[in-house]
């Protein structure tokens, strides 16, 4: 009877230890899967960030081009205005005519 109890106890000890090892392997497998999922998610987020960065670069470039075109348009208008003033100097009033102290 004692032999049977010792054998049963030894069997329980061996099964208990092996079950712990099996449980550890299962946990490592689960954490490995979670790590893979997190890595995939991180990679997809990097892709999204790159896409957003490219989109913002495009918007910035578009805005810069608009502002540059507007600046050139204003320069052209000012140049045309100055050229028109130079071509027709009689249209401008002399400074002495505008001041009230110049009148006798």
Tab-separated table of N, CA, C and O in Angstrom:
chain	number	residue	atom	x	y	z
A	1	UNK	N	0.816	-1.178	0.000
A	1	UNK	CA	0.000	0.000	0.000
A	1	UNK	C	0.869	1.253	0.000
A	1	UNK	O	0.548	2.204	-0.709
A	2	UNK	N	1.936	1.223	0.781
A	2	UNK	CA	2.835	2.364	0.820
A	2	UNK	C	3.491	2.565	-0.536
A	2	UNK	O	3.691	3.691	-0.974
A	3	UNK	N	3.849	1.465	-1.207
A	3	UNK	CA	4.468	1.569	-2.520
A	3	UNK	C	3.505	2.246	-3.492
A	3	UNK	O	3.921	3.068	-4.311
A	4	UNK	N	2.267	1.887	-3.415
A	4	UNK	CA	1.258	2.471	-4.293
A	4	UNK	C	1.103	3.961	-4.021
A	4	UNK	O	1.004	4.768	-4.956
A	5	UNK	N	1.128	4.366	-2.785
A	5	UNK	CA	1.022	5.783	-2.418
A	5	UNK	C	2.259	6.535	-2.902
A	5	UNK	O	2.162	7.641	-3.445
A	6	UNK	N	3.439	5.965	-2.742
A	6	UNK	CA	4.673	6.610	-3.179
A	6	UNK	C	4.668	6.760	-4.695
A	6	UNK	O	5.033	7.803	-5.237
A	7	UNK	N	4.237	5.724	-5.398
A	7	UNK	CA	4.173	5.773	-6.860
A	7	UNK	C	3.166	6.835	-7.302
A	7	UNK	O	3.423	7.613	-8.227
A	8	UNK	N	2.026	6.891	-6.666
A	8	UNK	CA	0.994	7.881	-7.011
A	8	UNK	C	1.511	9.285	-6.730
A	8	UNK	O	1.316	10.214	-7.544
A	9	UNK	N	2.204	9.459	-5.603
A	9	UNK	CA	2.752	10.771	-5.274
A	9	UNK	C	3.814	11.195	-6.277
A	9	UNK	O	3.845	12.355	-6.729
A	10	UNK	N	4.690	10.272	-6.663
A	10	UNK	CA	5.728	10.564	-7.656
A	10	UNK	C	5.092	10.910	-9.002
A	10	UNK	O	5.545	11.827	-9.707
A	11	UNK	N	4.072	10.188	-9.373
A	11	UNK	CA	3.378	10.456	-10.634
A	11	UNK	C	2.743	11.844	-10.614
A	11	UNK	O	2.814	12.595	-11.594
A	12	UNK	N	2.135	12.202	-9.504
A	12	UNK	CA	1.538	13.530	-9.379
A	12	UNK	C	2.605	14.620	-9.453
A	12	UNK	O	2.387	15.670	-10.073
A	13	UNK	N	3.745	14.370	-8.827
A	13	UNK	CA	4.819	15.359	-8.880
A	13	UNK	C	5.325	15.533	-10.315
A	13	UNK	O	5.559	16.670	-10.773
A	14	UNK	N	5.511	14.438	-11.016
A	14	UNK	CA	5.995	14.520	-12.403
A	14	UNK	C	4.959	15.197	-13.309
A	14	UNK	O	5.300	16.021	-14.151
A	15	UNK	N	3.729	14.846	-13.129
A	15	UNK	CA	2.668	15.453	-13.955
A	15	UNK	C	2.543	16.933	-13.643
A	15	UNK	O	2.385	17.755	-14.541
A	16	UNK	N	2.641	17.287	-12.388
A	16	UNK	CA	2.544	18.693	-11.985
A	16	UNK	C	3.666	19.520	-12.582
A	16	UNK	O	3.459	20.621	-13.093
A	17	UNK	N	4.887	18.989	-12.553
A	17	UNK	CA	6.023	19.719	-13.102
A	17	UNK	C	5.904	19.829	-14.609
A	17	UNK	O	6.166	20.893	-15.179
A	18	UNK	N	5.519	18.755	-15.238
A	18	UNK	CA	5.409	18.800	-16.702
A	18	UNK	C	4.253	19.710	-17.127
A	18	UNK	O	4.333	20.377	-18.156
A	19	UNK	N	3.210	19.752	-16.328
A	19	UNK	CA	2.103	20.641	-16.687
A	19	UNK	C	2.520	22.097	-16.573
A	19	UNK	O	2.089	22.945	-17.352
A	20	UNK	N	3.393	22.387	-15.600
A	20	UNK	CA	3.909	23.751	-15.491
A	20	UNK	C	4.765	24.110	-16.709
A	20	UNK	O	4.692	25.217	-17.229
A	21	UNK	N	5.563	23.167	-17.150
A	21	UNK	CA	6.397	23.401	-18.331
A	21	UNK	C	5.507	23.602	-19.553
A	21	UNK	O	5.736	24.507	-20.373
A	22	UNK	N	4.483	22.789	-19.689
A	22	UNK	CA	3.552	22.926	-20.814
A	22	UNK	C	2.816	24.268	-20.750
A	22	UNK	O	2.606	24.924	-21.768
A	23	UNK	N	2.445	24.664	-19.563
A	23	UNK	CA	1.754	25.949	-19.399
A	23	UNK	C	2.695	27.096	-19.759
A	23	UNK	O	2.295	28.066	-20.402
A	24	UNK	N	3.958	26.973	-19.398
A	24	UNK	CA	4.931	28.013	-19.730
A	24	UNK	C	5.117	28.101	-21.246
A	24	UNK	O	5.176	29.195	-21.803
A	25	UNK	N	5.194	26.954	-21.899
A	25	UNK	CA	5.313	26.949	-23.363
A	25	UNK	C	4.097	27.597	-24.016
A	25	UNK	O	4.227	28.358	-24.977
A	26	UNK	N	2.935	27.304	-23.480
A	26	UNK	CA	1.704	27.885	-24.021
A	26	UNK	C	1.704	29.400	-23.832
A	26	UNK	O	1.315	30.162	-24.730
A	27	UNK	N	2.171	29.831	-22.674
A	27	UNK	CA	2.231	31.278	-22.414
A	27	UNK	C	3.227	31.953	-23.343
A	27	UNK	O	2.987	33.053	-23.840
A	28	UNK	N	4.371	31.310	-23.578
A	28	UNK	CA	5.357	31.880	-24.493
A	28	UNK	C	4.775	31.985	-25.896
A	28	UNK	O	5.012	32.956	-26.601
A	29	UNK	N	4.011	30.989	-26.287
A	29	UNK	CA	3.374	31.020	-27.597
A	29	UNK	C	2.380	32.163	-27.695
A	29	UNK	O	2.323	32.873	-28.698
A	30	UNK	N	1.601	32.376	-26.635
A	30	UNK	CA	0.621	33.462	-26.623
A	30	UNK	C	1.301	34.826	-26.654
A	30	UNK	O	0.896	35.731	-27.386
A	31	UNK	N	2.349	34.973	-25.852
A	31	UNK	CA	3.039	36.261	-25.846
A	31	UNK	C	3.742	36.495	-27.182
A	31	UNK	O	3.838	37.635	-27.626
A	32	UNK	N	4.215	35.433	-27.810
A	32	UNK	CA	4.820	35.566	-29.138
A	32	UNK	C	3.804	36.060	-30.147
A	32	UNK	O	4.100	36.940	-30.965
A	33	UNK	N	2.590	35.524	-30.066
A	33	UNK	CA	1.526	35.972	-30.961
A	33	UNK	C	1.174	37.431	-30.700
A	33	UNK	O	0.966	38.207	-31.638
A	34	UNK	N	1.115	37.795	-29.430
A	34	UNK	CA	0.795	39.188	-29.091
A	34	UNK	C	1.891	40.118	-29.588
A	34	UNK	O	1.610	41.203	-30.092
A	35	UNK	N	3.150	39.707	-29.465
A	35	UNK	CA	4.250	40.528	-29.952
A	35	UNK	C	4.155	40.708	-31.462
A	35	UNK	O	4.383	41.803	-31.990
A	36	UNK	N	3.816	39.625	-32.163
A	36	UNK	CA	3.668	39.720	-33.618
A	36	UNK	C	2.540	40.673	-33.994
A	36	UNK	O	2.669	41.479	-34.919
A	37	UNK	N	1.434	40.589	-33.274
A	37	UNK	CA	0.302	41.487	-33.538
A	37	UNK	C	0.683	42.939	-33.272
A	37	UNK	O	0.356	43.830	-34.055
A	38	UNK	N	1.391	43.171	-32.170
A	38	UNK	CA	1.799	44.537	-31.842
A	38	UNK	C	2.771	45.069	-32.888
A	38	UNK	O	2.696	46.232	-33.275
A	39	UNK	N	3.661	44.216	-33.366
A	39	UNK	CA	4.614	44.641	-34.387
A	39	UNK	C	3.887	44.983	-35.685
A	39	UNK	O	4.192	45.990	-36.330
A	40	UNK	N	2.911	44.169	-36.052
A	40	UNK	CA	2.139	44.439	-37.267
A	40	UNK	C	1.371	45.755	-37.128
A	40	UNK	O	1.309	46.558	-38.063
A	41	UNK	N	0.792	45.980	-35.949
A	41	UNK	CA	0.059	47.223	-35.716
A	41	UNK	C	0.992	48.428	-35.772
A	41	UNK	O	0.672	49.468	-36.354
A	42	UNK	N	2.170	48.282	-35.203
A	42	UNK	CA	3.155	49.359	-35.214
A	42	UNK	C	3.581	49.667	-36.651
A	42	UNK	O	3.701	50.838	-37.037
A	43	UNK	N	3.797	48.626	-37.442
A	43	UNK	CA	4.182	48.828	-38.842
A	43	UNK	C	3.078	49.522	-39.626
A	43	UNK	O	3.347	50.400	-40.446
A	44	UNK	N	1.834	49.152	-39.357
A	44	UNK	CA	0.729	49.803	-40.068
A	44	UNK	C	0.611	51.263	-39.645
A	44	UNK	O	0.300	52.133	-40.463
A	45	UNK	N	0.887	51.555	-38.373
A	45	UNK	CA	0.842	52.943	-37.913
A	45	UNK	C	1.950	53.754	-38.568
A	45	UNK	O	1.751	54.911	-38.931
A	46	UNK	N	3.117	53.139	-38.762
A	46	UNK	CA	4.208	53.826	-39.450
A	46	UNK	C	3.789	54.167	-40.871
A	46	UNK	O	4.067	55.259	-41.362
A	47	UNK	N	3.128	53.226	-41.527
A	47	UNK	CA	2.649	53.470	-42.885
A	47	UNK	C	1.653	54.612	-42.929
A	47	UNK	O	1.704	55.460	-43.814
A	48	UNK	N	0.749	54.645	-41.948
A	48	UNK	CA	-0.237	55.727	-41.878
A	48	UNK	C	0.442	57.060	-41.631
A	48	UNK	O	0.068	58.075	-42.214
A	49	UNK	N	1.454	57.062	-40.769
A	49	UNK	CA	2.155	58.304	-40.478
A	49	UNK	C	2.897	58.798	-41.711
A	49	UNK	O	2.911	59.996	-41.985
A	50	UNK	N	3.472	57.874	-42.473
A	50	UNK	CA	4.163	58.276	-43.699
A	50	UNK	C	3.171	58.866	-44.690
A	50	UNK	O	3.448	59.870	-45.340
A	51	UNK	N	2.008	58.242	-44.811
A	51	UNK	CA	0.994	58.748	-45.730
A	51	UNK	C	0.534	60.138	-45.305
A	51	UNK	O	0.389	61.031	-46.143
A	52	UNK	N	0.309	60.330	-44.004
A	52	UNK	CA	-0.099	61.646	-43.511
A	52	UNK	C	0.983	62.681	-43.751
A	52	UNK	O	0.692	63.828	-44.105
A	53	UNK	N	2.226	62.278	-43.570
A	53	UNK	CA	3.337	63.200	-43.773
A	53	UNK	C	3.413	63.611	-45.244
A	53	UNK	O	3.595	64.791	-45.554
A	54	UNK	N	3.247	62.663	-46.138
A	54	UNK	CA	3.266	62.965	-47.570
A	54	UNK	C	2.095	63.877	-47.942
A	54	UNK	O	2.249	64.805	-48.734
A	55	UNK	N	0.937	63.623	-47.346
A	55	UNK	CA	-0.243	64.453	-47.612
A	55	UNK	C	0.004	65.891	-47.158
A	55	UNK	O	-0.308	66.849	-47.875
A	56	UNK	N	0.581	66.045	-45.978
A	56	UNK	CA	0.862	67.383	-45.463
A	56	UNK	C	1.910	68.091	-46.320
A	56	UNK	O	1.812	69.299	-46.546
A	57	UNK	N	2.897	67.355	-46.813
A	57	UNK	CA	3.891	67.958	-47.701
A	57	UNK	C	3.221	68.477	-48.960
A	57	UNK	O	3.525	69.560	-49.442
A	58	UNK	N	2.293	67.684	-49.496
A	58	UNK	CA	1.574	68.101	-50.695
A	58	UNK	C	0.761	69.357	-50.454
A	58	UNK	O	0.760	70.277	-51.278
A	59	UNK	N	0.067	69.404	-49.322
A	59	UNK	CA	-0.739	70.581	-48.995
A	59	UNK	C	0.142	71.812	-48.813
A	59	UNK	O	-0.202	72.911	-49.262
A	60	UNK	N	1.277	71.623	-48.160
A	60	UNK	CA	2.183	72.745	-47.932
A	60	UNK	C	2.729	73.258	-49.261
A	60	UNK	O	2.809	74.468	-49.490
A	61	UNK	N	3.086	72.343	-50.145
A	61	UNK	CA	3.621	72.736	-51.449
A	61	UNK	C	2.550	73.476	-52.255
A	61	UNK	O	2.828	74.489	-52.898
A	62	UNK	N	1.322	72.980	-52.211
A	62	UNK	CA	0.211	73.623	-52.924
A	62	UNK	C	-0.001	75.046	-52.393
A	62	UNK	O	-0.169	75.993	-53.167
A	63	UNK	N	0.018	75.196	-51.079
A	63	UNK	CA	-0.172	76.508	-50.464
A	63	UNK	C	0.962	77.451	-50.871
A	63	UNK	O	0.725	78.625	-51.179
A	64	UNK	N	2.189	76.943	-50.866
A	64	UNK	CA	3.344	77.763	-51.248
A	64	UNK	C	3.213	78.224	-52.689
A	64	UNK	O	3.491	79.392	-52.998
A	65	UNK	N	2.776	77.338	-53.555
A	65	UNK	CA	2.601	77.696	-54.966
A	65	UNK	C	1.522	78.768	-55.131
A	65	UNK	O	1.675	79.700	-55.912
A	66	UNK	N	0.435	78.636	-54.373
A	66	UNK	CA	-0.634	79.641	-54.426
A	66	UNK	C	-0.112	81.005	-53.987
A	66	UNK	O	-0.388	82.027	-54.618
A	67	UNK	N	0.619	81.020	-52.889
A	67	UNK	CA	1.133	82.282	-52.369
A	67	UNK	C	2.147	82.895	-53.332
A	67	UNK	O	2.174	84.121	-53.526
A	68	UNK	N	2.961	82.066	-53.956
A	68	UNK	CA	3.943	82.555	-54.906
A	68	UNK	C	3.232	83.168	-56.116
A	68	UNK	O	3.606	84.245	-56.593
A	69	UNK	N	2.184	82.503	-56.599
A	69	UNK	CA	1.425	83.027	-57.731
A	69	UNK	C	0.764	84.356	-57.370
A	69	UNK	O	0.764	85.297	-58.166
A	70	UNK	N	0.224	84.440	-56.166
A	70	UNK	CA	-0.422	85.667	-55.718
A	70	UNK	C	0.600	86.806	-55.621
A	70	UNK	O	0.325	87.940	-56.032
A	71	UNK	N	1.779	86.509	-55.100
A	71	UNK	CA	2.827	87.518	-54.975
A	71	UNK	C	3.265	88.020	-56.355
A	71	UNK	O	3.413	89.225	-56.574
A	72	UNK	N	3.427	87.096	-57.305
A	72	UNK	CA	3.819	87.500	-58.663
A	72	UNK	C	2.727	88.338	-59.324
A	72	UNK	O	3.018	89.306	-60.037
A	73	UNK	N	1.481	87.980	-59.065
A	73	UNK	CA	0.356	88.742	-59.618
A	73	UNK	C	0.368	90.174	-59.076
A	73	UNK	O	0.198	91.136	-59.831
A	74	UNK	N	0.593	90.295	-57.769
A	74	UNK	CA	0.634	91.631	-57.167
A	74	UNK	C	1.825	92.440	-57.695
A	74	UNK	O	1.707	93.640	-57.949
A	75	UNK	N	2.967	91.790	-57.898
A	75	UNK	CA	4.129	92.479	-58.459
A	75	UNK	C	3.821	92.981	-59.861
A	75	UNK	O	4.167	94.112	-60.223
A	76	UNK	N	3.161	92.153	-60.664
A	76	UNK	CA	2.805	92.550	-62.019
A	76	UNK	C	1.841	93.739	-62.013
A	76	UNK	O	1.983	94.678	-62.806
A	77	UNK	N	0.872	93.706	-61.102
A	77	UNK	CA	-0.071	94.822	-61.002
A	77	UNK	C	0.646	96.112	-60.613
A	77	UNK	O	0.392	97.177	-61.189
A	78	UNK	N	1.541	96.015	-59.638
A	78	UNK	CA	2.279	97.204	-59.200
A	78	UNK	C	3.175	97.741	-60.309
A	78	UNK	O	3.275	98.951	-60.521
A	79	UNK	N	3.796	96.841	-61.049
A	79	UNK	CA	4.659	97.271	-62.148
A	79	UNK	C	3.834	97.957	-63.227
A	79	UNK	O	4.229	99.007	-63.758
A	80	UNK	N	2.678	97.391	-63.552
A	80	UNK	CA	1.801	98.005	-64.545
A	80	UNK	C	1.344	99.380	-64.063
A	80	UNK	O	1.285	100.344	-64.839
A	81	UNK	N	1.022	99.497	-62.782
A	81	UNK	CA	0.583	100.772	-62.211
A	81	UNK	C	1.705	101.811	-62.290
A	81	UNK	O	1.478	102.967	-62.664
A	82	UNK	N	2.920	101.406	-61.942
A	82	UNK	CA	4.061	102.319	-62.004
A	82	UNK	C	4.360	102.733	-63.444
A	82	UNK	O	4.649	103.906	-63.721
A	83	UNK	N	4.295	101.783	-64.368
A	83	UNK	CA	4.539	102.093	-65.774
A	83	UNK	C	3.486	103.061	-66.302
A	83	UNK	O	3.789	103.987	-67.054
A	84	UNK	N	2.234	102.855	-65.879
A	84	UNK	CA	1.170	103.758	-66.320
A	84	UNK	C	1.400	105.153	-65.745
A	84	UNK	O	1.165	106.161	-66.420
A	85	UNK	N	1.867	105.247	-64.527
A	85	UNK	CA	2.126	106.541	-63.906
A	85	UNK	C	3.291	107.246	-64.590
A	85	UNK	O	3.269	108.466	-64.776
A	86	UNK	N	4.311	106.489	-64.985
A	86	UNK	CA	5.446	107.084	-65.687
A	86	UNK	C	5.055	107.550	-67.082
A	86	UNK	O	5.532	108.571	-67.566
A	87	UNK	N	4.193	106.830	-67.732
A	87	UNK	CA	3.775	107.153	-69.090
A	87	UNK	C	2.870	108.376	-69.115
A	87	UNK	O	2.849	109.128	-70.087
A	88	UNK	N	2.131	108.621	-68.068
A	88	UNK	CA	1.186	109.725	-68.034
A	88	UNK	C	1.448	110.566	-66.784
A	88	UNK	O	0.670	110.541	-65.828
A	89	UNK	N	2.516	111.374	-66.747
A	89	UNK	CA	2.834	112.131	-65.541
A	89	UNK	C	1.852	113.274	-65.291
A	89	UNK	O	1.721	113.746	-64.168
A	90	UNK	N	1.130	113.727	-66.291
A	90	UNK	CA	0.184	114.821	-66.102
A	90	UNK	C	-1.004	114.392	-65.265
A	90	UNK	O	-1.664	115.225	-64.655
A	91	UNK	N	-1.284	113.137	-65.211
A	91	UNK	CA	-2.426	112.642	-64.452
A	91	UNK	C	-2.187	112.787	-62.950
A	91	UNK	O	-3.128	112.921	-62.184
A	92	UNK	N	-0.940	112.830	-62.565
A	92	UNK	CA	-0.643	112.985	-61.136
A	92	UNK	C	-0.608	114.461	-60.788
A	92	UNK	O	-0.107	115.301	-61.537
A	93	UNK	N	-1.117	114.792	-59.657
A	93	UNK	CA	-1.119	116.183	-59.206
A	93	UNK	C	0.219	116.515	-58.578
A	93	UNK	O	0.786	115.666	-57.872
A	94	UNK	N	0.746	117.714	-58.803
A	94	UNK	CA	2.006	118.097	-58.159
A	94	UNK	C	1.795	118.235	-56.650
A	94	UNK	O	0.699	118.519	-56.175
A	95	UNK	N	2.840	118.030	-55.907
A	95	UNK	CA	2.745	118.070	-54.451
A	95	UNK	C	2.387	119.470	-53.954
A	95	UNK	O	1.687	119.622	-52.961
A	96	UNK	N	2.843	120.509	-54.626
A	96	UNK	CA	2.553	121.864	-54.168
A	96	UNK	C	1.068	122.194	-54.304
A	96	UNK	O	0.520	122.982	-53.534
A	97	UNK	N	0.388	121.591	-55.251
A	97	UNK	CA	-1.041	121.868	-55.435
A	97	UNK	C	-1.871	121.243	-54.328
A	97	UNK	O	-2.965	121.694	-54.036
A	98	UNK	N	-1.353	120.222	-53.710
A	98	UNK	CA	-2.114	119.531	-52.666
A	98	UNK	C	-1.991	120.205	-51.310
A	98	UNK	O	-2.874	120.091	-50.486
A	99	UNK	N	-0.918	120.926	-51.080
A	99	UNK	CA	-0.725	121.509	-49.752
A	99	UNK	C	-1.504	122.834	-49.643
A	99	UNK	O	-1.490	123.652	-50.542
A	100	UNK	N	-2.187	123.082	-48.541
A	100	UNK	CA	-2.987	124.311	-48.396
A	100	UNK	C	-2.117	125.557	-48.187
A	100	UNK	O	-2.573	126.659	-48.444
A	101	UNK	N	-0.861	125.448	-47.792
A	101	UNK	CA	-0.021	126.600	-47.559
A	101	UNK	C	0.582	127.148	-48.864
A	101	UNK	O	1.078	128.257	-48.885
A	102	UNK	N	0.496	126.406	-49.939
A	102	UNK	CA	1.071	126.843	-51.208
A	102	UNK	C	0.174	127.895	-51.884
A	102	UNK	O	0.611	128.611	-52.756
A	103	UNK	N	-1.053	128.024	-51.513
A	103	UNK	CA	-1.962	128.980	-52.162
A	103	UNK	C	-1.657	130.401	-51.683
A	103	UNK	O	-1.440	130.633	-50.491
A	104	UNK	N	-1.612	131.437	-52.588
A	104	UNK	CA	-1.294	132.837	-52.186
A	104	UNK	C	-2.435	133.563	-51.525
A	104	UNK	O	-3.537	133.490	-51.554
